[in-house]
């Protein structure tokens, strides 16, 4: 949510800040803005909407220093006056996060506020301190002591042509070291490593950075100077760009044979599962904590872990978990699932658990993300960079990884060899993309979508519905098939499209029965499975037969394609669904 970038060096700050914002556009697209120090002083440009709007507004701006912002609105609409950088007096500032006491600070630091944001007040407080002390860094430091909530921000001062101050509490901030006396700052690591430098230092919570006149200094929350370790990060070998695909999302859907193979290879050797440790040997209970799609993957994880390992598993939404009374025992293990490793609710839940001394594992995609750096051990999705806001390949990689973790050290390895068929099976499903596109176009007459499944298919029903909601902006609901008659069946009429996950497995006959009940109430029934039950299905999408632990992975690929093609037929920008951002760094 919101991305910030800064640069000081001998290159063109404008080019670098714009490149940085392009990399960070997945974090928001409500507005963007930047300020560049030119020979005529700081020039600020802001625009509503996508980054292209900003680029169209900019003429030449030459200078060695700049900061920029891409916004996902929290306080105030996506308007020009709410776009960053915010400027108060001689201070300009870009911010990612939420200042929870902004109203209180606005009352205390009176100013003719121009925006509805919680950010402008940070600039106002810094400006107030600065007007009294004339010390820019000290003013920022004093300001951070007054801020409640979450922030990563960068500030510049018109009196200091070669100075940027950054501060972090919550959302990430990474400093990159380029050529001599060249510094980059960004909200994420990939933007630095992919584009500019592999030498980086991460700001930890409460820390500040002061880049000034070719020097970069770090400070702890008590203001003392700290020595930071500069790490060299390997650039991940991953192609950027959409290649020939219309959208990142479609490219990422089609990458799934490869991404699933990558995670399989990462944790197997000579056909045997190969985690370095027994993982759950002494655990009495496993908790899985995550948000959104990662949470749904966790529900699938519960199913396979309980079935295979036989340890009870509780799956919690991170946004709820962090505020509940935690009943954790020393031998419990908590798995945090997060593609980005930066989701605020997941991180905050992790911090609660860490205080209790319980073992914490991460399943994450982005290496060196905040979660990855802090947990006891990380297991990587190996999905490659996921750009589309709607998670696709990271979701399927999470399912594969959870299954591998469940199968670790199990004696029966017959499923492991079947796992290696998965990339081919996914390929077969992908070959139906054009057929699914034709079917999806006809769905526009339905006003509501219901996704039904049982057992390991239920989390997939939830995920399918989420894909439909976020991409097509249509009300969609995932439900356990057997629960329909306890209430939701009342919703079913001719305006409802019911998508039934109906593999011919243990759950099949009961599922078909529940779908018959929906059909009898006028619902249009689309089934996804390895056998067409013609008496119930108005339409059917055939997928290959496979082990019941694997079929959910094939089903979700179909549901991704349905949501993708349907949303495209409605003319939506599927890579940038409205109101959303890929990395959710606010609570
Ligand atoms: O990066 P994370 O896995 O922690 O993200 C969690 C959710 O924000 C994410 O899965 C979200 O629900 C996606 N937009 C779903 O497509």
CSV table of C-alpha atoms in Angstrom, one decimal, residues 236 238 255-267 275 288 290-291 293-295 297-298 300 335-343 361-369 371-372 377-386 391-405 422 582:
chain,number,residue,atom,x,y,z
A,236,UNK,CA,16.7,-13.2,-8.9
A,238,UNK,CA,13.3,-13.7,-13.5
A,255,UNK,CA,3.7,-19.7,-15.6
A,256,UNK,CA,2.2,-22.2,-13.1
A,257,UNK,CA,3.6,-25.3,-14.7
A,258,UNK,CA,7.1,-23.8,-14.2
A,259,UNK,CA,6.5,-22.2,-10.8
A,260,UNK,CA,5.0,-25.4,-9.4
A,261,UNK,CA,8.0,-27.4,-10.7
A,262,UNK,CA,10.4,-24.9,-9.1
A,263,UNK,CA,8.9,-25.3,-5.7
A,264,UNK,CA,8.8,-29.1,-6.1
A,265,UNK,CA,12.5,-29.1,-7.1
A,266,UNK,CA,13.5,-26.8,-4.3
A,267,UNK,CA,12.3,-29.2,-1.6
A,275,UNK,CA,13.5,-30.5,4.1
A,288,UNK,CA,-1.5,-21.1,10.3
A,290,UNK,CA,-2.4,-15.4,6.9
A,291,UNK,CA,-4.6,-13.0,4.9
A,293,UNK,CA,-5.5,-15.9,-0.7
A,294,UNK,CA,-2.7,-16.9,1.6
A,295,UNK,CA,-5.3,-17.6,4.3
A,297,UNK,CA,-4.1,-21.6,1.0
A,298,UNK,CA,-3.8,-22.1,4.8
A,300,UNK,CA,-6.0,-26.3,2.3
A,335,UNK,CA,3.2,-20.9,10.1
A,336,UNK,CA,2.8,-17.5,8.6
A,337,UNK,CA,1.9,-17.5,5.0
A,338,UNK,CA,2.6,-14.4,2.9
A,339,UNK,CA,3.5,-14.0,-0.7
A,340,UNK,CA,5.0,-10.5,-0.1
A,341,UNK,CA,6.2,-11.1,3.5
A,342,UNK,CA,5.1,-7.5,4.1
A,343,UNK,CA,1.4,-7.8,4.9
A,361,UNK,CA,8.0,-20.4,10.2
A,362,UNK,CA,7.3,-18.3,7.1
A,363,UNK,CA,6.0,-19.6,3.8
A,364,UNK,CA,6.8,-16.6,1.6
A,365,UNK,CA,7.8,-15.7,-1.9
A,366,UNK,CA,9.8,-12.5,-1.5
A,367,UNK,CA,13.2,-13.3,0.0
A,368,UNK,CA,14.6,-10.8,2.4
A,369,UNK,CA,11.1,-9.4,3.1
A,371,UNK,CA,8.8,-11.6,7.5
A,372,UNK,CA,11.5,-13.7,5.9
A,377,UNK,CA,12.9,-20.4,9.4
A,378,UNK,CA,11.5,-19.6,5.9
A,379,UNK,CA,10.2,-21.9,3.2
A,380,UNK,CA,10.1,-20.2,-0.1
A,381,UNK,CA,7.3,-20.4,-2.7
A,382,UNK,CA,9.8,-20.1,-5.5
A,383,UNK,CA,7.0,-18.7,-7.6
A,384,UNK,CA,9.1,-15.9,-9.1
A,385,UNK,CA,8.1,-12.2,-9.0
A,386,UNK,CA,4.3,-11.9,-9.0
A,391,UNK,CA,-2.4,-13.8,-6.6
A,392,UNK,CA,-2.2,-16.8,-9.0
A,393,UNK,CA,1.1,-18.6,-9.2
A,394,UNK,CA,2.0,-17.7,-5.6
A,395,UNK,CA,-1.2,-19.3,-4.5
A,396,UNK,CA,-0.6,-22.6,-6.3
A,397,UNK,CA,3.0,-22.7,-5.2
A,398,UNK,CA,1.8,-22.3,-1.6
A,399,UNK,CA,-0.5,-25.3,-2.0
A,400,UNK,CA,2.4,-27.4,-3.4
A,401,UNK,CA,4.7,-26.3,-0.6
A,402,UNK,CA,2.1,-27.1,2.1
A,403,UNK,CA,1.6,-30.5,0.6
A,404,UNK,CA,5.4,-31.1,0.5
A,405,UNK,CA,5.7,-30.0,4.1
A,422,UNK,CA,1.5,-31.7,-11.6
A,582,UNK,CA,-0.7,-5.9,-4.1
